[in-house]
Short mmCIF file of N, CA and C in Angstrom, two decimals:
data_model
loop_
_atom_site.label_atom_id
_atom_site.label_comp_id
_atom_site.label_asym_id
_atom_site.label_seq_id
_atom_site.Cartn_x
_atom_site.Cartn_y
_atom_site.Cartn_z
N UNK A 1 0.83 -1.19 0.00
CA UNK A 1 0.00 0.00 0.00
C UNK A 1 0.87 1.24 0.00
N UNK A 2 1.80 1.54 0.69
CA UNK A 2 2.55 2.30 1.11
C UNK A 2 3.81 2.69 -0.18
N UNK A 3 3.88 1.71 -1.35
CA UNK A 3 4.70 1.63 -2.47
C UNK A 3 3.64 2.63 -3.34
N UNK A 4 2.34 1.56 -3.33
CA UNK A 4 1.53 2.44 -4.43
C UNK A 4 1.49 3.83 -4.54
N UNK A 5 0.82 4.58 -3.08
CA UNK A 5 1.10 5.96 -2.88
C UNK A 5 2.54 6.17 -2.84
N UNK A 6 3.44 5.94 -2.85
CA UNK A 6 4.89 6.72 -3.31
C UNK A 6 5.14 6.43 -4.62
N UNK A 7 5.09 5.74 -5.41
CA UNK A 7 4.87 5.45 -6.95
C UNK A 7 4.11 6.54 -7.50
N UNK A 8 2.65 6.74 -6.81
CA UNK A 8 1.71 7.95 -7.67
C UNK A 8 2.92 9.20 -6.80
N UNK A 9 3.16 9.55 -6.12
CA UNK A 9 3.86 10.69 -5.60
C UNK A 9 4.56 11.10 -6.59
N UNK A 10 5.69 9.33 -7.15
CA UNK A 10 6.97 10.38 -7.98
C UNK A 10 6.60 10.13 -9.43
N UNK A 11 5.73 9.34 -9.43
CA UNK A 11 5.40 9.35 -11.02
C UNK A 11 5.07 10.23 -11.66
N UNK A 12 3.96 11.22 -10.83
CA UNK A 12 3.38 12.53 -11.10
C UNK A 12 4.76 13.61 -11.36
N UNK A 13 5.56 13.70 -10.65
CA UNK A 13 6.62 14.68 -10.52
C UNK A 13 7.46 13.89 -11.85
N UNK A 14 7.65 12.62 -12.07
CA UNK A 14 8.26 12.47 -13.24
C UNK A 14 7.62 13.17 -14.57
N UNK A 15 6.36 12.92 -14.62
CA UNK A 15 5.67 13.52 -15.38
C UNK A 15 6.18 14.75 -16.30
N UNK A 16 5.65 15.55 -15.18
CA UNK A 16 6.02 17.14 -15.37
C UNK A 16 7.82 16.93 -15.92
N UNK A 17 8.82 16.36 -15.56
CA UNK A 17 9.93 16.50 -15.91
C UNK A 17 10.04 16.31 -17.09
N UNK A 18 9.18 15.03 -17.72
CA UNK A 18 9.75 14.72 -19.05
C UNK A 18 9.07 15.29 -20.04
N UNK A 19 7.47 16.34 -19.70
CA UNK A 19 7.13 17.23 -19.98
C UNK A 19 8.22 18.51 -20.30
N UNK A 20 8.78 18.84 -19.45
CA UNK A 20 9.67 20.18 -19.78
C UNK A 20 10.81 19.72 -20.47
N UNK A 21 11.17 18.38 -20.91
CA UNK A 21 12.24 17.99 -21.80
C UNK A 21 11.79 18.29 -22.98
N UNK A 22 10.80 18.47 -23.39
CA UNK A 22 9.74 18.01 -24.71
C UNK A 22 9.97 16.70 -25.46
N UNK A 23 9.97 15.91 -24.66
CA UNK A 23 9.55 14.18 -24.55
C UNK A 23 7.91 14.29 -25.61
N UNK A 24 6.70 15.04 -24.79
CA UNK A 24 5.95 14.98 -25.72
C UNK A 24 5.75 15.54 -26.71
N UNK A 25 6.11 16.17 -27.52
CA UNK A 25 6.23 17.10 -28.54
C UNK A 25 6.81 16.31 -29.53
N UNK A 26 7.56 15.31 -29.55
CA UNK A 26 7.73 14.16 -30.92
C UNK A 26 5.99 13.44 -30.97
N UNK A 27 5.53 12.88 -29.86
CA UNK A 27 4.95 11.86 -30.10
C UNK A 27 2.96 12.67 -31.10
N UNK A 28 3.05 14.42 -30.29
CA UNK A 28 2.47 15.34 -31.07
C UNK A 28 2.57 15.20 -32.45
N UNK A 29 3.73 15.18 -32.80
CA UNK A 29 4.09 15.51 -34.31
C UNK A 29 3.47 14.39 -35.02
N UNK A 30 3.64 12.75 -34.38
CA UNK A 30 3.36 11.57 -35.04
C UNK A 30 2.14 11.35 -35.03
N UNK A 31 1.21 11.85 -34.03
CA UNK A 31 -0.06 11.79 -34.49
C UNK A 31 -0.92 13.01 -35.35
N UNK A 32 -0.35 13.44 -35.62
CA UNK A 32 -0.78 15.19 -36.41
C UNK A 32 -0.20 14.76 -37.82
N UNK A 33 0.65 13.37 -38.30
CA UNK A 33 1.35 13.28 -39.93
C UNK A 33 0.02 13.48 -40.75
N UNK A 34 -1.08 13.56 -40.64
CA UNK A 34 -2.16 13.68 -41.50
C UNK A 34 -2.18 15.10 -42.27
N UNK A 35 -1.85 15.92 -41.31
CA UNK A 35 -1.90 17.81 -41.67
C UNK A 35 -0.52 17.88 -43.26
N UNK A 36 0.34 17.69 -42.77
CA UNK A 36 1.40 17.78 -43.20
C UNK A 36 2.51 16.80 -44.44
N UNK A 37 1.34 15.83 -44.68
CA UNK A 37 1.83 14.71 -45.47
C UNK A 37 2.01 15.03 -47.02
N UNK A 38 2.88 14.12 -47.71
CA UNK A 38 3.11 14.28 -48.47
C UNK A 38 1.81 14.08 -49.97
N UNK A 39 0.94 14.59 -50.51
CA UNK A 39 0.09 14.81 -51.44
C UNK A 39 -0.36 13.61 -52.07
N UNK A 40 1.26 13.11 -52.30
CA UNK A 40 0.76 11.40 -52.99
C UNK A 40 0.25 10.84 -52.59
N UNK A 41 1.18 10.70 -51.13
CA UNK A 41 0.83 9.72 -49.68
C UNK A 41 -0.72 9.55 -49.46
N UNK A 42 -1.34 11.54 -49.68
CA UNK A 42 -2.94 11.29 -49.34
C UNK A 42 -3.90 10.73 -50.56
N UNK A 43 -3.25 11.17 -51.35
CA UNK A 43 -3.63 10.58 -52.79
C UNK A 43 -3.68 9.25 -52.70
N UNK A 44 -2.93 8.52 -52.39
CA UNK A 44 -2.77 7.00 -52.49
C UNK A 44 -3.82 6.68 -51.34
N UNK A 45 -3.61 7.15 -50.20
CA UNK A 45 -4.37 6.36 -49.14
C UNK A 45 -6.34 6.59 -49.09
N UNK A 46 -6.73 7.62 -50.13
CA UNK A 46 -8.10 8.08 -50.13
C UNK A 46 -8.09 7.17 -51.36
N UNK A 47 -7.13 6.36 -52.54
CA UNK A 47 -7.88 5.64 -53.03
C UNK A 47 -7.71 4.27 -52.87
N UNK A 48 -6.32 4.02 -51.98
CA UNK A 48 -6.84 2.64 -50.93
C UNK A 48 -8.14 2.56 -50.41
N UNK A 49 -8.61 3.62 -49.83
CA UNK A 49 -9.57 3.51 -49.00
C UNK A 49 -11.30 3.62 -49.91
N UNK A 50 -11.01 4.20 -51.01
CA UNK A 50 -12.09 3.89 -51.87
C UNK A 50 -12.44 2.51 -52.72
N UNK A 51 -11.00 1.99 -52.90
CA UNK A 51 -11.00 0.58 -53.38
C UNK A 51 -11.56 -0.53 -52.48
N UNK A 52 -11.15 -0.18 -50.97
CA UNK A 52 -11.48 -1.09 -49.79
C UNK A 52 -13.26 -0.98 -49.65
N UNK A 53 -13.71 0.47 -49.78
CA UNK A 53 -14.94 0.55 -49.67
C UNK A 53 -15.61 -0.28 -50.90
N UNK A 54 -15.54 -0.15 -51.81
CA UNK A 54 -16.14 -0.71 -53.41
C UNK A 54 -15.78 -2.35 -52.79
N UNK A 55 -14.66 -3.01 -52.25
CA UNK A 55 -14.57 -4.46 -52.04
C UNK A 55 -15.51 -4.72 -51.18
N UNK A 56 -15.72 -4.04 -50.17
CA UNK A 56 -16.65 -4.34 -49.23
C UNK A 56 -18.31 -3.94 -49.98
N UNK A 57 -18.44 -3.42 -50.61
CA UNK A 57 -19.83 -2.91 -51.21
C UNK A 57 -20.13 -4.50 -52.14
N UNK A 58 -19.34 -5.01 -52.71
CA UNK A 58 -19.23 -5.61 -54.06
C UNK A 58 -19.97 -7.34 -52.97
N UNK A 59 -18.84 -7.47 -51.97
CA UNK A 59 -18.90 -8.42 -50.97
C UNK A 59 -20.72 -8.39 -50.08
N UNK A 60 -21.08 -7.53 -49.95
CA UNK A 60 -22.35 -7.33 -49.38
C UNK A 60 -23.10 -7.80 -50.78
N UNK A 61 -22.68 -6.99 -51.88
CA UNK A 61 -24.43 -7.71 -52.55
C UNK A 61 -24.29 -8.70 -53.14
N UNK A 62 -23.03 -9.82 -52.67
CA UNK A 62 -22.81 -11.58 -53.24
C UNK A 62 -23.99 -11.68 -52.16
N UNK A 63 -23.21 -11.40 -51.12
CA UNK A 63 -23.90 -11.94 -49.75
C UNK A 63 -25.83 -11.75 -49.94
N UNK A 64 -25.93 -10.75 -50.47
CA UNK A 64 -27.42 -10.51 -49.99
C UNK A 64 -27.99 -11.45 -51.33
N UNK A 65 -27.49 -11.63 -52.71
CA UNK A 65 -27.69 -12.33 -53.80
C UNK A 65 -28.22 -13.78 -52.90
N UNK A 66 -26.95 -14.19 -52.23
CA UNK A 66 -27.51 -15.92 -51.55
C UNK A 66 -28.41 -15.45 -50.68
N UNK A 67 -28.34 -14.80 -49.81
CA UNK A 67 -29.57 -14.69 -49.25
C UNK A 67 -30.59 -14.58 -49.35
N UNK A 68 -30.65 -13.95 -51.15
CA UNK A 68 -32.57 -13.89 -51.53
C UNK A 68 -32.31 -15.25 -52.38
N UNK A 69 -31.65 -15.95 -52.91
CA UNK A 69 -31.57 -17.33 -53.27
C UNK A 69 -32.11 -18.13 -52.20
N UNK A 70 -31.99 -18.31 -51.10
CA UNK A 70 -32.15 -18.57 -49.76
C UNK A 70 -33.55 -18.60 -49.48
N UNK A 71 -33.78 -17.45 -49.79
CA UNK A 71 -35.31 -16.82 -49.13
C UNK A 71 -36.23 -17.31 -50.41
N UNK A 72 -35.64 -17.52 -51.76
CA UNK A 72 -36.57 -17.71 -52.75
C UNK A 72 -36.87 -19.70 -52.20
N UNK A 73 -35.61 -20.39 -51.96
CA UNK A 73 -35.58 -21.44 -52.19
C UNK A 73 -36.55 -22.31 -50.79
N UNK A 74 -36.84 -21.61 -49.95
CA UNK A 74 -37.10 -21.90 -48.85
C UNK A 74 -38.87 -20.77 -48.76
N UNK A 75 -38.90 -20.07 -49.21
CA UNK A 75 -40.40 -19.29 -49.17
C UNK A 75 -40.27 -18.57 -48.23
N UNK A 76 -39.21 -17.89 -47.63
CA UNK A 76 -39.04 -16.89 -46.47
C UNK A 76 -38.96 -15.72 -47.29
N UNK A 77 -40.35 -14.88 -46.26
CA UNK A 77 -39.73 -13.45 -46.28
C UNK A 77 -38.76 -12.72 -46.01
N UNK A 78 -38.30 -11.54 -46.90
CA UNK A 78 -37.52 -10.99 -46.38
C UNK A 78 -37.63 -10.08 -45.02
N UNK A 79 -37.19 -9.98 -44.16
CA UNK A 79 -37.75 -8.69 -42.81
C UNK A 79 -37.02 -7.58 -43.15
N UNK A 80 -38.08 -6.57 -42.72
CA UNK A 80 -37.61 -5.23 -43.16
C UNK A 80 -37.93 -4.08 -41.73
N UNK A 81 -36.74 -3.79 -40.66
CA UNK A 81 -36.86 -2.93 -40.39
C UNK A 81 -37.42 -1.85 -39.94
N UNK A 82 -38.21 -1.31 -38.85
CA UNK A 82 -39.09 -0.13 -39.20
C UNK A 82 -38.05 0.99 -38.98
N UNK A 83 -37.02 0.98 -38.72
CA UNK A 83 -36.06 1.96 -38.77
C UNK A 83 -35.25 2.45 -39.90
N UNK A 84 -35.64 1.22 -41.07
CA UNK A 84 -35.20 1.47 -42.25
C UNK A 84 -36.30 2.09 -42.90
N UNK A 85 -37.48 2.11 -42.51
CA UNK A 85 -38.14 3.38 -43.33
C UNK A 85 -38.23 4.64 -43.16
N UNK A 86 -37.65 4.80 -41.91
CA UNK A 86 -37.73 6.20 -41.50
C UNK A 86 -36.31 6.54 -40.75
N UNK A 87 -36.05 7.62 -41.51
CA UNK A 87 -34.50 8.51 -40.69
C UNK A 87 -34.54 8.82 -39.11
N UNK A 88 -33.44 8.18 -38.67
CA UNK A 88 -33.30 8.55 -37.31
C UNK A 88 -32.97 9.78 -37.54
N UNK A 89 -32.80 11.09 -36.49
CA UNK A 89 -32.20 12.45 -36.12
C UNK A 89 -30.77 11.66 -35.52
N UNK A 90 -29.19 12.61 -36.38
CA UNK A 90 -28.49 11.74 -35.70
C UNK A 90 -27.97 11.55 -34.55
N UNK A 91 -28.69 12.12 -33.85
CA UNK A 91 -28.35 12.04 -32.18
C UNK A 91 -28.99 10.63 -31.53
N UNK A 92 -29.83 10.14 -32.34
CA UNK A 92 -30.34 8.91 -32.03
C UNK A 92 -30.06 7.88 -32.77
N UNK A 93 -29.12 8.10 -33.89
CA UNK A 93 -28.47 7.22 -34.55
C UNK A 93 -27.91 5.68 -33.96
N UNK A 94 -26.71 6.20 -33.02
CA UNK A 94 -26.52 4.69 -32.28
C UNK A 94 -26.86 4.55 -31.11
N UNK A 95 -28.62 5.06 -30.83
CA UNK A 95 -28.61 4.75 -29.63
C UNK A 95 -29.10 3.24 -29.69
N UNK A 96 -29.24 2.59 -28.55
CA UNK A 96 -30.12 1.52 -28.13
C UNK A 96 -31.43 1.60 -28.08
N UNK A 97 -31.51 2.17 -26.94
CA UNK A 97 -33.29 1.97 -26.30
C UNK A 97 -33.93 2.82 -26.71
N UNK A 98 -35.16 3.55 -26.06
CA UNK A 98 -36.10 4.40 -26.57
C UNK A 98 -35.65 6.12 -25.96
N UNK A 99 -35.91 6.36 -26.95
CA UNK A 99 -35.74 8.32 -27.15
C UNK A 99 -36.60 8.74 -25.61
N UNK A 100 -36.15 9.18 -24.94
CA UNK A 100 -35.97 9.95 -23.80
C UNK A 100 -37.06 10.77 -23.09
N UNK A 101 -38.48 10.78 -22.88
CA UNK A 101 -39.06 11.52 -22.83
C UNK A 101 -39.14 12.83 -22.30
N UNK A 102 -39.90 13.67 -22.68
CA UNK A 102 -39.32 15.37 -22.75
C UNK A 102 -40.50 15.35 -21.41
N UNK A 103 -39.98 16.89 -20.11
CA UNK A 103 -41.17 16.83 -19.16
C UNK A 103 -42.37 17.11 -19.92
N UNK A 104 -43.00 17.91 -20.83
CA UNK A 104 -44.59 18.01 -21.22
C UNK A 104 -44.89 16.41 -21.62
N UNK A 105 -43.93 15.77 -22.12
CA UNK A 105 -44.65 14.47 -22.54
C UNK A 105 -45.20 13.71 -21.10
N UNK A 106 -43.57 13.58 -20.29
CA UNK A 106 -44.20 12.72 -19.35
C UNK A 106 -45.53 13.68 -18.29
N UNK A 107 -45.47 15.16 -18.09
CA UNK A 107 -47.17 15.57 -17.40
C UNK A 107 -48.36 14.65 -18.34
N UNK A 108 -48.32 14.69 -19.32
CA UNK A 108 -49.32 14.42 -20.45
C UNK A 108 -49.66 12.92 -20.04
N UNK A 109 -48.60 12.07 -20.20
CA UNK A 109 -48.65 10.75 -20.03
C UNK A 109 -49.44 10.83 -18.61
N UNK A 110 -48.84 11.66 -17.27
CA UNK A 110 -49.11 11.48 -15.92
C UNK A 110 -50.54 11.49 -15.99
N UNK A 111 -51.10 12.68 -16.47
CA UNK A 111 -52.33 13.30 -16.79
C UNK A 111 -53.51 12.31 -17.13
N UNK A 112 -53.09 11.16 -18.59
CA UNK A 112 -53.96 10.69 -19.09
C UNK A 112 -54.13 8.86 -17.96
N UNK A 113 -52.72 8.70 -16.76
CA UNK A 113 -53.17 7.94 -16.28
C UNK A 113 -53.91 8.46 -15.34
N UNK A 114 -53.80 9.23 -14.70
CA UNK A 114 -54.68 9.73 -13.42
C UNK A 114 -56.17 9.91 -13.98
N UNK A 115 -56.36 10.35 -15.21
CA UNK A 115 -57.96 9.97 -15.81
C UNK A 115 -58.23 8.79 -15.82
N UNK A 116 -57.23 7.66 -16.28
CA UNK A 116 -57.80 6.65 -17.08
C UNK A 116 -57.77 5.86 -16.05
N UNK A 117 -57.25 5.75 -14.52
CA UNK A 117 -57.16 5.45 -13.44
C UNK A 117 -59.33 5.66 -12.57
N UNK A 118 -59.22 6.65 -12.81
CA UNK A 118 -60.51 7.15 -12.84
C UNK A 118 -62.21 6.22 -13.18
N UNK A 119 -61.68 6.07 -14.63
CA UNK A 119 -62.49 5.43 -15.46
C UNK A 119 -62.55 3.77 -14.89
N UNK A 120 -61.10 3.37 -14.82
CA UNK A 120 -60.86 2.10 -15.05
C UNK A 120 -61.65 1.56 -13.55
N UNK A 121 -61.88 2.26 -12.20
CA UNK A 121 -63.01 1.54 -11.34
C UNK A 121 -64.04 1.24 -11.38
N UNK A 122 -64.65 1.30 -12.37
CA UNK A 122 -65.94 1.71 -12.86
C UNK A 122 -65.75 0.38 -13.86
N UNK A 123 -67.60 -0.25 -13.63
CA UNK A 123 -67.54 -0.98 -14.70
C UNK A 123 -67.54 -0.52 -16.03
N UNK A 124 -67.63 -1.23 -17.14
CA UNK A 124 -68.47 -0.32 -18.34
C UNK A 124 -69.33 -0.74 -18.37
N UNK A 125 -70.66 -1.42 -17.70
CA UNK A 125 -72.16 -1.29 -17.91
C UNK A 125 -72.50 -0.40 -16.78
N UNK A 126 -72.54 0.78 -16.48
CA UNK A 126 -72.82 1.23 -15.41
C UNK A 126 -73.88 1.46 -15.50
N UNK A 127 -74.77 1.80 -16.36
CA UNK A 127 -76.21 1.86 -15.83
C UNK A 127 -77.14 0.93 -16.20
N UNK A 128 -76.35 -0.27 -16.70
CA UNK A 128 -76.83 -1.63 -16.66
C UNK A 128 -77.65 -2.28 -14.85
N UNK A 129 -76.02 -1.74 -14.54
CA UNK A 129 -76.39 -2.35 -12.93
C UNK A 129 -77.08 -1.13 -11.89
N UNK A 130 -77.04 -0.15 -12.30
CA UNK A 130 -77.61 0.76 -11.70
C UNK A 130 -79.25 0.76 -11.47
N UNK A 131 -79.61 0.64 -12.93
CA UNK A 131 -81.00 -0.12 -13.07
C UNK A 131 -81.35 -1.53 -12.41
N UNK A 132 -80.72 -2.44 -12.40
CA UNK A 132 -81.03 -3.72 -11.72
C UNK A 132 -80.72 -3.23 -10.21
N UNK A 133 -79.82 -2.65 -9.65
CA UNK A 133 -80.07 -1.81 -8.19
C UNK A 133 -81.12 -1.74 -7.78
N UNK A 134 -82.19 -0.78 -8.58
CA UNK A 134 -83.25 0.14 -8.22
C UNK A 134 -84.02 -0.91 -8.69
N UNK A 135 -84.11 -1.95 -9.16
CA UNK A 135 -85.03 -2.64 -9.34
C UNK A 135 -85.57 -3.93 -8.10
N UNK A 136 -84.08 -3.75 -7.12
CA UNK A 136 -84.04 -5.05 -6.42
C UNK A 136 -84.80 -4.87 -5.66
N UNK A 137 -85.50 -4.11 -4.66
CA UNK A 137 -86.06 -3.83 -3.95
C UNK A 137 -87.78 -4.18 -3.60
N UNK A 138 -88.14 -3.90 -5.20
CA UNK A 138 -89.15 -4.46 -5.72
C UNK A 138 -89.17 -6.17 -5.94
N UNK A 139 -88.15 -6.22 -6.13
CA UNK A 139 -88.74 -7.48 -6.52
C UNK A 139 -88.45 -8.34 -5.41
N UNK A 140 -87.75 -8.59 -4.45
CA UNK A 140 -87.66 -8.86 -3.04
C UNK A 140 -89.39 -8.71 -2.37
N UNK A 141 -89.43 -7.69 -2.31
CA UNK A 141 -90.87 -7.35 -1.62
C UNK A 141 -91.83 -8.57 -2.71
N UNK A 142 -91.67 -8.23 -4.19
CA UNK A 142 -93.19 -9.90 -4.57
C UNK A 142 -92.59 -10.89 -4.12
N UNK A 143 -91.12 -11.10 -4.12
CA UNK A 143 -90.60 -12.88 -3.87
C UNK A 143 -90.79 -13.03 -2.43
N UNK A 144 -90.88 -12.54 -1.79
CA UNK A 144 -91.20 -12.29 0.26
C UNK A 144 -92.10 -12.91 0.25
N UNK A 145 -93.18 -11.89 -0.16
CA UNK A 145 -94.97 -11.95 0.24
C UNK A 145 -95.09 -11.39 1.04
N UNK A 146 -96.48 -11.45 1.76
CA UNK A 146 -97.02 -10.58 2.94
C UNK A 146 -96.25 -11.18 4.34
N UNK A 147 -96.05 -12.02 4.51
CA UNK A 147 -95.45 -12.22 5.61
C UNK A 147 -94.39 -11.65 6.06
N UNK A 148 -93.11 -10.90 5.56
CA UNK A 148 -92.74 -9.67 6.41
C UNK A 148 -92.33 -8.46 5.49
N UNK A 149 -92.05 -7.59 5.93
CA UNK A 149 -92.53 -6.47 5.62
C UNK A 149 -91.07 -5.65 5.58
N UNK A 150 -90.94 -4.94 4.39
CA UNK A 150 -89.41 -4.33 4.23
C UNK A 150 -89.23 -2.96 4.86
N UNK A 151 -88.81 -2.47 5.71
CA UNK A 151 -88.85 -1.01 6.35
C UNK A 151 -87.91 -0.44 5.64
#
């Protein structure tokens, strides 16, 4: 324990030293060769990198070719996405889960359960039974008879 904290002590102070050597100021330069490169160099490497894209483009539609071979030979649909019909905003591009709700949404949401909370004690025949209520009374008193008497 006692190594660790003296290790962070002088490591930190090494730091700063090999800082004021300009130790980092090469390793600056080597990641910045993009600014400063030689024309061909970028020339060559934007059409490496366009050739690599076209191999990989070329490679996807073998792939998707067997796959509707696949789908023809077997009677499977293809699945399609509902995110492929419609543009994400790209802030939601790589998200995961669901977009975030804003406070007016969630009052709104709060709002329509505290109504529907409301509703939902309640049967939906309510004046189905309301009527058979007001009816019971009566009909108790013919199924009785005279022998006793409802106060």
């Amino acid at each position: 324990m006692a190594s660790f904290i003296a290790k962070q002590m002088v490591g930190n102070q090494l730091k700063s030293v090999k800082g004021a050597m300009g130790g980092d100021d090469e390793k600056k330069d080597e990641g910045g060769a993009d600014d400063g490169e030689d024309p061909e160099v970028a020339e060559a490497r934007r059409e490496a990198e366009e050739k690599r894209k076209e191999k990989h483009r070329k490679m996807e539609e073998e792939r998707e070719e067997l796959r509707q071979s696949i789908r023809d030979k077997y009677g499977l649909k293809k699945k399609v996405p509902e995110e492929e019909g419609m543009m994400q905003p790209p802030e939601e591009a790589g998200r995961i889960g669901r977009k975030k709700k804003t406070p007016a949404e969630l009052a709104a949401e709060a709002n329509a359960d505290s109504d529907d909370e409301d509703f939902a004690k309640l049967p939906g025949n309510l004046g189905e039974i309301t009527s058979k209520v007001t009816e019971l009374p009566s009909k108790l008193a013919q199924g009785v008879g005279e022998k006793c008497a409802l106060q």
